[in-house]
Structure formats: structure tokens, C-alpha cells
mmCIF file of C-alpha atoms and ligand atoms in Angstrom:
data_model
loop_
_atom_site.group_PDB
_atom_site.id
_atom_site.type_symbol
_atom_site.label_atom_id
_atom_site.label_comp_id
_atom_site.label_asym_id
_atom_site.label_seq_id
_atom_site.Cartn_x
_atom_site.Cartn_y
_atom_site.Cartn_z
ATOM 1 C CA MET A 303 -22.823 -69.725 -29.050
ATOM 2 C CA SER A 304 -19.915 -66.852 -28.611
ATOM 3 C CA GLU A 305 -16.600 -66.420 -29.879
ATOM 4 C CA ILE A 306 -14.743 -66.709 -27.416
ATOM 5 C CA THR A 307 -14.891 -67.443 -23.764
ATOM 6 C CA LEU A 308 -12.793 -65.301 -20.854
ATOM 7 C CA ILE A 309 -12.024 -67.110 -17.069
ATOM 8 C CA GLY A 310 -10.798 -64.339 -15.460
ATOM 9 C CA LEU A 311 -11.890 -61.203 -14.787
ATOM 10 C CA GLY A 312 -9.000 -59.594 -12.595
ATOM 11 C CA SER A 313 -7.601 -55.924 -13.216
ATOM 12 C CA MET A 314 -6.392 -57.709 -16.676
ATOM 13 C CA GLY A 315 -9.311 -60.224 -17.139
ATOM 14 C CA GLN A 316 -11.693 -56.758 -17.198
ATOM 15 C CA ALA A 317 -8.731 -54.809 -19.609
ATOM 16 C CA ILE A 318 -8.495 -57.963 -22.223
ATOM 17 C CA ALA A 319 -13.260 -57.837 -22.434
ATOM 18 C CA LYS A 320 -13.162 -54.015 -22.638
ATOM 19 C CA ALA A 321 -10.796 -54.557 -25.713
ATOM 20 C CA LEU A 322 -12.414 -57.374 -27.621
ATOM 21 C CA LEU A 323 -15.849 -55.548 -26.560
ATOM 22 C CA ASP A 324 -15.056 -52.494 -27.674
ATOM 23 C CA HIS A 325 -14.399 -54.699 -31.184
ATOM 24 C CA ASN A 326 -18.742 -56.146 -31.048
ATOM 25 C CA VAL A 327 -16.761 -59.977 -29.907
ATOM 26 C CA ALA A 328 -18.949 -62.222 -29.427
ATOM 27 C CA LEU A 329 -17.854 -63.040 -25.775
ATOM 28 C CA THR A 330 -18.838 -64.904 -22.171
ATOM 29 C CA VAL A 331 -17.650 -64.310 -19.092
ATOM 30 C CA TRP A 332 -16.649 -66.388 -16.024
ATOM 31 C CA ASN A 333 -15.427 -64.781 -12.848
ATOM 32 C CA ARG A 334 -15.008 -66.962 -9.627
ATOM 33 C CA THR A 335 -16.349 -63.810 -8.055
ATOM 34 C CA ALA A 336 -19.239 -62.893 -9.861
ATOM 35 C CA GLU A 337 -20.052 -59.577 -9.133
ATOM 36 C CA LYS A 338 -17.012 -59.007 -12.219
ATOM 37 C CA ARG A 339 -18.993 -60.197 -14.643
ATOM 38 C CA GLU A 340 -21.994 -56.904 -13.542
ATOM 39 C CA ALA A 341 -19.697 -54.261 -15.789
ATOM 40 C CA LEU A 342 -19.510 -56.419 -18.842
ATOM 41 C CA VAL A 343 -22.654 -57.919 -18.946
ATOM 42 C CA ASN A 344 -23.607 -54.340 -19.622
ATOM 43 C CA LEU A 345 -21.546 -53.505 -21.233
ATOM 44 C CA GLY A 346 -22.898 -56.971 -24.219
ATOM 45 C CA ALA A 347 -20.724 -59.620 -22.956
ATOM 46 C CA ARG A 348 -22.962 -62.821 -21.809
ATOM 47 C CA GLY A 349 -22.451 -63.389 -18.326
ATOM 48 C CA GLU A 350 -21.941 -67.516 -17.118
ATOM 49 C CA SER A 351 -22.554 -68.150 -13.826
ATOM 50 C CA ASP A 352 -20.919 -71.869 -14.248
ATOM 51 C CA LEU A 353 -17.792 -72.431 -15.448
ATOM 52 C CA GLY A 354 -19.458 -75.862 -17.562
ATOM 53 C CA GLN A 355 -21.323 -73.730 -19.584
ATOM 54 C CA ALA A 356 -18.814 -70.895 -19.950
ATOM 55 C CA ILE A 357 -16.157 -73.267 -21.705
ATOM 56 C CA SER A 358 -19.030 -75.225 -23.753
ATOM 57 C CA ALA A 359 -20.435 -72.130 -25.050
ATOM 58 C CA SER A 360 -17.140 -70.941 -27.408
ATOM 59 C CA PRO A 361 -14.297 -72.497 -29.025
ATOM 60 C CA LEU A 362 -11.774 -69.946 -28.183
ATOM 61 C CA ILE A 363 -11.101 -70.407 -24.201
ATOM 62 C CA ILE A 364 -9.316 -66.983 -22.607
ATOM 63 C CA ILE A 365 -7.275 -68.036 -19.589
ATOM 64 C CA CYS A 366 -6.451 -64.675 -17.575
ATOM 65 C CA VAL A 367 -6.502 -65.430 -13.588
ATOM 66 C CA SER A 368 -3.479 -65.981 -11.453
ATOM 67 C CA ASP A 369 -1.108 -68.273 -12.742
ATOM 68 C CA TYR A 370 -0.934 -71.907 -14.078
ATOM 69 C CA ALA A 371 -2.330 -73.509 -10.067
ATOM 70 C CA ILE A 372 -5.119 -71.587 -10.454
ATOM 71 C CA THR A 373 -5.764 -72.352 -14.119
ATOM 72 C CA HIS A 374 -4.969 -76.638 -13.604
ATOM 73 C CA ALA A 375 -7.759 -76.403 -10.324
ATOM 74 C CA LEU A 376 -10.734 -75.007 -12.711
ATOM 75 C CA LEU A 377 -9.843 -76.515 -16.215
ATOM 76 C CA ASP A 378 -8.876 -80.219 -14.328
ATOM 77 C CA GLN A 379 -12.562 -80.881 -13.397
ATOM 78 C CA SER A 380 -14.214 -84.450 -14.390
ATOM 79 C CA GLU A 381 -16.465 -82.570 -15.142
ATOM 80 C CA ILE A 382 -14.821 -79.357 -17.215
ATOM 81 C CA VAL A 383 -12.154 -82.367 -18.771
ATOM 82 C CA PRO A 384 -14.397 -83.968 -21.619
ATOM 83 C CA LEU A 385 -15.620 -79.679 -22.656
ATOM 84 C CA LEU A 386 -11.822 -79.496 -23.741
ATOM 85 C CA ARG A 387 -12.008 -82.075 -26.768
ATOM 86 C CA GLY A 388 -11.720 -79.505 -29.733
ATOM 87 C CA LYS A 389 -11.571 -76.191 -27.642
ATOM 88 C CA THR A 390 -8.470 -73.543 -27.930
ATOM 89 C CA ILE A 391 -6.896 -72.382 -24.910
ATOM 90 C CA LEU A 392 -4.810 -69.341 -24.893
ATOM 91 C CA GLN A 393 -3.181 -69.090 -21.696
ATOM 92 C CA LEU A 394 -2.764 -65.359 -20.783
ATOM 93 C CA SER A 395 -1.932 -66.078 -17.336
ATOM 94 C CA THR A 396 1.970 -65.127 -16.110
ATOM 95 C CA GLY A 397 4.139 -69.404 -15.765
ATOM 96 C CA THR A 398 7.031 -70.121 -15.978
ATOM 97 C CA PRO A 399 8.068 -71.921 -19.110
ATOM 98 C CA GLY A 400 7.664 -75.896 -17.364
ATOM 99 C CA GLU A 401 4.726 -74.863 -16.096
ATOM 100 C CA VAL A 402 3.963 -73.768 -19.538
ATOM 101 C CA ARG A 403 4.904 -76.968 -21.405
ATOM 102 C CA LYS A 404 3.581 -79.191 -18.764
ATOM 103 C CA ALA A 405 -0.072 -77.172 -19.202
ATOM 104 C CA HIS A 406 0.218 -77.172 -23.391
ATOM 105 C CA GLN A 407 0.895 -81.175 -22.921
ATOM 106 C CA TRP A 408 -2.035 -81.531 -20.636
ATOM 107 C CA VAL A 409 -4.488 -80.023 -22.968
ATOM 108 C CA ILE A 410 -3.440 -81.146 -26.065
ATOM 109 C CA GLU A 411 -3.571 -84.857 -23.913
ATOM 110 C CA GLN A 412 -7.613 -83.811 -23.039
ATOM 111 C CA GLY A 413 -7.911 -82.797 -27.260
ATOM 112 C CA GLY A 414 -7.660 -79.436 -26.564
ATOM 113 C CA ARG A 415 -5.126 -76.615 -28.747
ATOM 114 C CA TYR A 416 -3.003 -74.701 -26.471
ATOM 115 C CA LEU A 417 -1.554 -70.560 -26.956
ATOM 116 C CA ASP A 418 0.666 -68.741 -24.950
ATOM 117 C CA GLY A 419 0.994 -65.474 -23.957
ATOM 118 C CA SER A 420 2.589 -63.239 -22.498
ATOM 119 C CA ILE A 421 0.625 -59.415 -21.817
ATOM 120 C CA MET A 422 4.082 -57.471 -21.541
ATOM 121 C CA VAL A 423 2.267 -54.101 -19.884
ATOM 122 C CA TYR A 424 0.135 -52.609 -17.575
ATOM 123 C CA PRO A 425 -3.340 -53.261 -18.501
ATOM 124 C CA GLN A 426 -4.732 -49.581 -19.509
ATOM 125 C CA THR A 427 -2.565 -50.093 -22.290
ATOM 126 C CA VAL A 428 -4.428 -53.381 -23.000
ATOM 127 C CA GLY A 429 -6.508 -52.660 -26.201
ATOM 128 C CA THR A 430 -4.070 -49.995 -27.723
ATOM 129 C CA GLU A 431 -1.679 -49.885 -30.196
ATOM 130 C CA ALA A 432 0.757 -49.559 -27.505
ATOM 131 C CA GLY A 433 0.104 -52.791 -25.766
ATOM 132 C CA GLN A 434 2.675 -55.710 -26.537
ATOM 133 C CA LEU A 435 1.640 -59.693 -25.583
ATOM 134 C CA LEU A 436 4.316 -62.607 -26.575
ATOM 135 C CA VAL A 437 2.791 -65.028 -27.896
ATOM 136 C CA SER A 438 4.496 -68.983 -28.404
ATOM 137 C CA GLY A 439 2.448 -71.899 -29.884
ATOM 138 C CA ALA A 440 1.971 -74.176 -33.045
ATOM 139 C CA GLU A 441 1.384 -71.703 -35.569
ATOM 140 C CA ALA A 442 -1.467 -73.079 -37.040
ATOM 141 C CA VAL A 443 -3.144 -72.098 -33.620
ATOM 142 C CA TYR A 444 -1.318 -68.589 -33.387
ATOM 143 C CA ARG A 445 -2.908 -67.479 -36.938
ATOM 144 C CA ASP A 446 -6.576 -68.505 -35.731
ATOM 145 C CA CYS A 447 -5.764 -66.618 -32.895
ATOM 146 C CA GLU A 448 -4.250 -63.454 -34.468
ATOM 147 C CA THR A 449 -7.283 -61.124 -35.233
ATOM 148 C CA TYR A 450 -8.512 -61.581 -31.420
ATOM 149 C CA LEU A 451 -4.950 -60.480 -29.961
ATOM 150 C CA GLY A 452 -4.362 -58.473 -32.318
ATOM 151 C CA LEU A 453 -7.173 -56.896 -30.794
ATOM 152 C CA LEU A 454 -5.854 -56.577 -27.595
ATOM 153 C CA GLY A 455 -2.626 -54.189 -28.265
ATOM 154 C CA GLY A 456 -0.736 -53.413 -31.929
ATOM 155 C CA ASP A 457 2.715 -54.937 -31.334
ATOM 156 C CA VAL A 458 1.589 -58.721 -30.740
ATOM 157 C CA ARG A 459 5.382 -60.796 -31.616
ATOM 158 C CA TYR A 460 4.538 -64.437 -32.669
ATOM 159 C CA LEU A 461 7.811 -66.167 -31.275
ATOM 160 C CA GLY A 462 7.505 -69.637 -33.148
ATOM 161 C CA GLU A 463 6.583 -72.748 -32.210
ATOM 162 C CA GLU A 464 8.349 -73.713 -28.975
ATOM 163 C CA ILE A 465 5.454 -73.533 -26.537
ATOM 164 C CA GLY A 466 7.863 -72.267 -23.472
ATOM 165 C CA ALA A 467 8.801 -69.046 -24.906
ATOM 166 C CA ALA A 468 6.919 -66.182 -24.879
ATOM 167 C CA ALA A 469 7.083 -67.013 -21.214
ATOM 168 C CA ALA A 470 10.882 -67.802 -21.491
ATOM 169 C CA LEU A 471 11.245 -64.171 -22.610
ATOM 170 C CA ASP A 472 8.838 -62.644 -20.003
ATOM 171 C CA LEU A 473 10.911 -63.866 -17.746
ATOM 172 C CA ALA A 474 13.940 -62.758 -18.918
ATOM 173 C CA VAL A 475 12.304 -59.164 -19.628
ATOM 174 C CA VAL A 476 10.929 -59.336 -15.604
ATOM 175 C CA SER A 477 14.221 -60.240 -14.587
ATOM 176 C CA ARG A 478 16.396 -56.785 -15.972
ATOM 177 C CA LEU A 479 12.719 -54.510 -14.817
ATOM 178 C CA THR A 480 13.224 -56.512 -11.460
ATOM 179 C CA ALA A 481 17.269 -55.686 -11.741
ATOM 180 C CA ILE A 482 16.464 -51.632 -11.832
ATOM 181 C CA THR A 483 14.840 -51.372 -7.375
ATOM 182 C CA PRO A 484 17.621 -52.915 -5.783
ATOM 183 C CA GLY A 485 20.302 -51.092 -8.356
ATOM 184 C CA VAL A 486 17.986 -47.215 -7.457
ATOM 185 C CA ILE A 487 17.926 -48.484 -3.835
ATOM 186 C CA HIS A 488 21.606 -48.185 -3.697
ATOM 187 C CA GLY A 489 21.630 -45.254 -6.059
ATOM 188 C CA ALA A 490 19.990 -43.563 -2.817
ATOM 189 C CA LEU A 491 22.050 -44.572 -0.379
ATOM 190 C CA ILE A 492 24.993 -42.899 -1.971
ATOM 191 C CA CYS A 493 23.409 -40.074 -2.389
ATOM 192 C CA GLU A 494 22.247 -39.244 1.366
ATOM 193 C CA ALA A 495 25.487 -40.106 2.628
ATOM 194 C CA GLU A 496 26.835 -38.262 0.035
ATOM 195 C CA GLY A 497 24.105 -34.700 0.380
ATOM 196 C CA VAL A 498 23.104 -34.740 -2.987
ATOM 197 C CA SER A 499 18.608 -34.583 -3.698
ATOM 198 C CA LEU A 500 16.935 -37.388 -4.558
ATOM 199 C CA GLU A 501 15.130 -35.045 -6.988
ATOM 200 C CA GLN A 502 18.243 -34.986 -8.528
ATOM 201 C CA PHE A 503 18.672 -38.330 -8.718
ATOM 202 C CA ALA A 504 14.701 -38.782 -10.030
ATOM 203 C CA ALA A 505 15.256 -35.862 -12.328
ATOM 204 C CA MET A 506 18.376 -38.418 -14.422
ATOM 205 C CA TYR A 507 15.397 -40.629 -15.334
ATOM 206 C CA PRO A 508 11.872 -39.656 -17.659
ATOM 207 C CA PRO A 509 8.850 -38.957 -15.099
ATOM 208 C CA GLY A 510 7.645 -42.805 -16.825
ATOM 209 C CA ASP A 511 10.870 -44.335 -15.300
ATOM 210 C CA ARG A 512 10.648 -47.434 -12.896
ATOM 211 C CA ALA A 513 14.138 -45.551 -11.531
ATOM 212 C CA TYR A 514 12.277 -42.376 -11.394
ATOM 213 C CA SER A 515 8.949 -43.627 -8.720
ATOM 214 C CA LEU A 516 11.564 -45.009 -7.470
ATOM 215 C CA ALA A 517 13.930 -42.343 -6.443
ATOM 216 C CA MET A 518 10.642 -40.250 -5.746
ATOM 217 C CA THR A 519 8.577 -42.596 -3.617
ATOM 218 C CA ILE A 520 12.057 -42.832 -1.163
ATOM 219 C CA HIS A 521 12.999 -38.361 -1.351
ATOM 220 C CA ASN A 522 9.287 -38.421 -0.552
ATOM 221 C CA ASN A 523 8.881 -40.787 1.966
ATOM 222 C CA ASP A 524 5.985 -42.578 0.635
ATOM 223 C CA PHE A 525 5.376 -45.558 -0.109
ATOM 224 C CA GLU A 526 2.141 -46.911 1.150
ATOM 225 C CA SER A 527 0.070 -44.250 -1.669
ATOM 226 C CA ASN A 528 0.643 -44.824 -4.854
ATOM 227 C CA ILE A 529 2.327 -48.480 -5.632
ATOM 228 C CA ALA A 530 3.598 -49.225 -8.057
ATOM 229 C CA ALA A 531 4.670 -52.751 -7.443
ATOM 230 C CA SER A 532 4.586 -53.707 -3.631
ATOM 231 C CA VAL A 533 7.992 -55.964 -2.041
ATOM 232 C CA ASN A 534 4.760 -58.938 -1.962
ATOM 233 C CA VAL A 535 4.707 -58.771 -5.463
ATOM 234 C CA ALA A 536 9.191 -58.002 -6.509
ATOM 235 C CA ILE A 537 9.249 -61.742 -3.850
ATOM 236 C CA GLY A 538 6.773 -63.264 -6.342
ATOM 237 C CA VAL A 539 8.755 -62.070 -9.443
ATOM 238 C CA ALA A 540 12.152 -63.992 -7.897
ATOM 239 C CA THR A 541 10.333 -66.852 -6.301
ATOM 240 C CA SER A 542 8.901 -67.286 -9.833
ATOM 241 C CA ILE A 543 12.521 -66.041 -11.378
ATOM 242 C CA LYS A 544 14.088 -68.670 -8.773
ATOM 243 C CA ARG A 545 12.063 -71.726 -10.074
ATOM 244 C CA GLN A 546 12.790 -71.063 -13.288
ATOM 245 C CA SER A 547 16.424 -70.996 -13.093
ATOM 246 C CA GLN A 548 15.941 -74.189 -10.944
ATOM 247 C CA GLU A 549 14.045 -76.137 -13.573
ATOM 248 C CA LEU A 550 16.461 -75.689 -16.082
ATOM 249 C CA GLY A 551 19.627 -76.127 -13.868
ATOM 250 C CA ILE A 552 21.070 -72.497 -15.087
ATOM 251 C CA ASN A 553 22.472 -69.431 -11.833
ATOM 252 C CA SER A 554 20.246 -68.331 -9.558
ATOM 253 C CA ASP A 555 22.938 -65.832 -7.455
ATOM 254 C CA PHE A 556 20.602 -63.130 -9.077
ATOM 255 C CA PRO A 557 17.085 -64.291 -7.633
ATOM 256 C CA ASP A 558 18.606 -65.827 -4.662
ATOM 257 C CA PHE A 559 20.078 -62.065 -4.092
ATOM 258 C CA GLN A 560 16.256 -60.705 -4.724
ATOM 259 C CA LEU A 561 14.776 -63.111 -2.514
ATOM 260 C CA SER A 562 17.312 -62.072 0.369
ATOM 261 C CA LEU A 563 16.239 -58.366 0.224
ATOM 262 C CA TYR A 564 12.938 -58.828 -0.049
ATOM 263 C CA LYS A 565 12.673 -60.908 2.847
ATOM 264 C CA ARG A 566 14.543 -58.716 5.087
ATOM 265 C CA ALA A 567 11.888 -55.996 4.516
ATOM 266 C CA VAL A 568 8.773 -58.324 4.862
ATOM 267 C CA ALA A 569 10.883 -59.292 8.042
ATOM 268 C CA ALA A 570 10.356 -55.891 8.872
ATOM 269 C CA GLY A 571 6.878 -55.541 7.982
ATOM 270 C CA PHE A 572 6.608 -53.952 5.024
ATOM 271 C CA GLN A 573 5.234 -56.307 2.859
ATOM 272 C CA ASN A 574 2.681 -54.512 1.414
ATOM 273 C CA GLN A 575 4.344 -51.414 1.034
ATOM 274 C CA ASP A 576 6.013 -50.127 -2.348
ATOM 275 C CA THR A 577 10.091 -52.185 -3.256
ATOM 276 C CA ALA A 578 11.159 -48.828 -2.669
ATOM 277 C CA SER A 579 10.514 -48.938 1.393
ATOM 278 C CA LEU A 580 13.396 -51.562 1.450
ATOM 279 C CA ILE A 581 15.827 -49.012 1.370
ATOM 280 C CA LYS A 582 14.766 -48.192 5.128
ATOM 281 C CA VAL A 583 16.261 -51.468 6.212
ATOM 282 C CA LEU A 584 19.352 -50.851 3.889
ATOM 283 C CA ARG A 585 20.072 -47.162 6.096
ATOM 284 C CA ALA A 586 20.183 -49.738 9.421
ATOM 285 C CA ASP A 587 23.238 -51.795 7.890
ATOM 286 C CA THR A 588 25.821 -48.890 8.794
ATOM 287 C CA ARG A 589 29.289 -51.101 7.331
ATOM 288 C CA ASN A 590 32.429 -49.270 8.463
HETATM 289 N N1 NAP B 1163 -2.379 -56.159 -14.247
HETATM 290 C C1 NAP B 1163 -1.241 -56.949 -14.600
HETATM 291 O O1 NAP B 1163 -0.867 -56.275 -14.228
HETATM 292 C C2 NAP B 1163 -0.384 -57.839 -15.361
HETATM 293 C C3 NAP B 1163 0.726 -57.367 -16.428
HETATM 294 C C4 NAP B 1163 0.813 -58.419 -17.353
HETATM 295 C C5 NAP B 1163 0.544 -59.906 -17.346
HETATM 296 N N2 NAP B 1163 -0.234 -60.253 -15.249
HETATM 297 C C6 NAP B 1163 -1.264 -60.955 -15.500
HETATM 298 O O2 NAP B 1163 -1.931 -61.697 -16.037
HETATM 299 C C7 NAP B 1163 -3.160 -62.474 -14.991
HETATM 300 C C8 NAP B 1163 -4.389 -61.824 -14.358
HETATM 301 O O3 NAP B 1163 -3.938 -60.965 -13.095
HETATM 302 P P1 NAP B 1163 -4.974 -60.045 -11.963
HETATM 303 O O4 NAP B 1163 -3.396 -58.404 -12.752
HETATM 304 O O5 NAP B 1163 -5.680 -60.007 -13.312
HETATM 305 O O6 NAP B 1163 -4.896 -60.207 -11.604
HETATM 306 P P2 NAP B 1163 -5.623 -59.984 -10.506
HETATM 307 O O7 NAP B 1163 -6.605 -58.424 -10.226
HETATM 308 O O8 NAP B 1163 -5.473 -60.241 -9.179
HETATM 309 O O9 NAP B 1163 -7.166 -60.874 -10.656
HETATM 310 C C9 NAP B 1163 -6.593 -62.240 -10.575
HETATM 311 C C10 NAP B 1163 -7.978 -63.304 -10.932
HETATM 312 O O10 NAP B 1163 -7.804 -64.495 -10.775
HETATM 313 C C11 NAP B 1163 -8.491 -65.096 -10.201
HETATM 314 N N3 NAP B 1163 -8.476 -66.485 -9.228
HETATM 315 C C12 NAP B 1163 -7.654 -66.115 -8.074
HETATM 316 N N4 NAP B 1163 -7.692 -67.155 -7.452
HETATM 317 C C13 NAP B 1163 -8.623 -68.356 -8.759
HETATM 318 C C14 NAP B 1163 -8.790 -69.543 -7.617
HETATM 319 N N5 NAP B 1163 -8.275 -69.774 -6.386
HETATM 320 N N6 NAP B 1163 -10.439 -69.971 -8.039
HETATM 321 C C15 NAP B 1163 -10.702 -69.075 -9.237
HETATM 322 N N7 NAP B 1163 -10.083 -67.645 -10.030
HETATM 323 C C16 NAP B 1163 -9.250 -67.315 -9.301
HETATM 324 C C17 NAP B 1163 -8.891 -63.665 -9.598
HETATM 325 O O11 NAP B 1163 -10.866 -64.566 -9.150
HETATM 326 P P3 NAP B 1163 -11.539 -63.412 -8.623
HETATM 327 O O12 NAP B 1163 -11.967 -62.078 -9.126
HETATM 328 O O13 NAP B 1163 -12.686 -64.399 -7.664
HETATM 329 O O14 NAP B 1163 -10.701 -63.426 -7.558
HETATM 330 C C18 NAP B 1163 -9.404 -62.856 -10.706
HETATM 331 O O15 NAP B 1163 -10.248 -63.362 -11.847
HETATM 332 C C19 NAP B 1163 -1.745 -62.491 -13.495
HETATM 333 O O16 NAP B 1163 -1.230 -63.989 -14.457
HETATM 334 C C20 NAP B 1163 -0.633 -61.514 -14.452
HETATM 335 O O17 NAP B 1163 0.850 -62.302 -13.899
HETATM 336 C C21 NAP B 1163 -0.817 -59.167 -15.286
#
């Protein structure tokens, strides 16, 4: 038996696995693409090629795949469902509060326990003091997972028993983050039109700030190396914010506005470029 089984070994899953292995947690790992297990097996994880065996190996199952639809496709299989009874599922994949509530209900119906977490940092920061996670769900389940969560970051915030709270706060924070991009791009249009250097614009922000990197990306006219977030990623995030607005029946003008801009960038062929590439579309709009 292991203490934890981790399903999903993408960039974030690798970081989670390493943080747990650094603290000698007995870890079983499973991933659709088998090669991603190898480095972790070398670090002491038990690699499992069969999903059912992987789930049977531990009482706590951490899931970190791209989204909830994939999670559901993996778990809702006739040979997997009976194995969930008595297991604790810690879902660290990103989803909307509505998706979280559905998944929570479904896991409970299968006889499992469910805790939802949102990782608020990049993979490099997981396992450090600066690592930040939001967690929501039944307090007893949280208390059982608390020690392991503490290995993933120094700033773990338990938001209470409302299962959708972590996903909701995650979306709210991401909403503010995404608002920076169109604001900075419009600021760059102002600087270009008024003859103010984009380096001076960038220097208004600390180097780690997204506003700084957006302004410098535009200044360097290089939208394809060191991509912080691609147009496709921005569309994915705006789509999630819009979906959650629709689920709740709240105003969706803001995600609609973002989607209308980014769809123009996609039409221009910039989907895999940094979101700063949107300026190339907007420069072409001259309205006098
Ligand atoms: N990376 C970040 O900065 C970050 C920050 C906060 C939160 N997150 C969240 O963490 C989660 C994982 O992100 P990531 O960065 O690790 O993504 P990633 O590197 O793209 O990895 C995606 C993971 O999902 C698996 N997957 C995708 N489609 C699948 C399918 N049809 N069946 C089975 N497995 C499938 C992949 O398996 P394969 O290896 O076989 O493709 C891989 O393990 C996401 O929900 C993301 O929003 C990421």
C-alpha cells in the first residue's frame, strides 16, 4: 500500500509528485502517457500502468489532469467505480464551482469522500513556502489531508465546507489577472501613438509583474518565445469564467469582451502566440 496515489503527471502533477517524494511520502503514480512516470519512479515513486491498481494502492487519491471532463472519463468506468468506495479524492484539477459540486456529489454517491483544491501558483513554486493552495470541503476530510497539503505549499487556505468555494475564489483571482492583459495592451497602444517608449511603460512595474512582461514582449516584438500565456490559454480561461457566469446567472460582459478580442487574434493565426500578440490585431484598427 502507498499513502497517496497521484493521477496525472503533467507539469503540475510532476511538481506535486516531487514535493511529496521529497518528504518521503509513499507514492503511487499513474499517467495516461506512461513515459512521464519514469523520472518519478527513479525518485522513489511506485509506477502503476493500470488505473484500477493505482486507485486500489492508496486511501488518498490526488487527481491533477487537464479538466473535470477527463477526471470523470477516468473515474466513471465500470471497473473503476467500485474501487472508489472508502477512498478520499483530492481534486486539484481546475474546474468551475458547478463542475466541482457535480463531481463532489458523484463521488459521495460512489461511497467516497471528496475535497477540492485550487493550486494558485506555477509548478516551480509547488512545494515551497510561497506555494499557495485554496481548499474547500468537509472539514474532517480537510483535516485528514492537511499534512499532505502542507507539503505542497506554505500557504494553504481552507475556505470552509462549501465545496465550490476554492474553485470560485480561484476564478475570481484569475478574472482579475486576465484583466491586466487588455489593459496593458491598450496602454501600449497609447504609448506607441504618443511616442512614449514601451521600455519606460514596462519600467512602471516590477520585473515579475505580468504588466512588465506584456510591455516588454510588445517592445521586443517577440510573441513566440518565453510565452507566459498563449491566446489559446486566455480563451480557455475566459471560457471558464463565462461558463461559471452562465451557471450562476450573473453578468458575463467581461469574459464576453475578452473572448471577442481573443477570437480576433485566433482568426489572425496567433492562437499559439503570447496573449500580447493581440496588439497586432488592435493596431490595425484606426478609428478617427
Ligand atoms: N501548470 C500550471 O501553471 C497550473 C497552475 C495551476 C493549476 N493548474 C491546473 O493543474 C491541472 C493540470 O495542469 P498541467 O499544467 O499539469 O497540465 P499538462 O501539463 O497539460 O498535463 C495535463 C495532464 O492531464 C492528462 N490528460 C490530458 N488529457 C487526458 C485524457 N484524455 N486522459 C487521461 N489523461 C489526460 C495528461 O496526460 P498525458 O501526459 O498522457 O497527456 C497530463 O497528465 C489543470 O487543471 C490546470 O488548470 C496548472
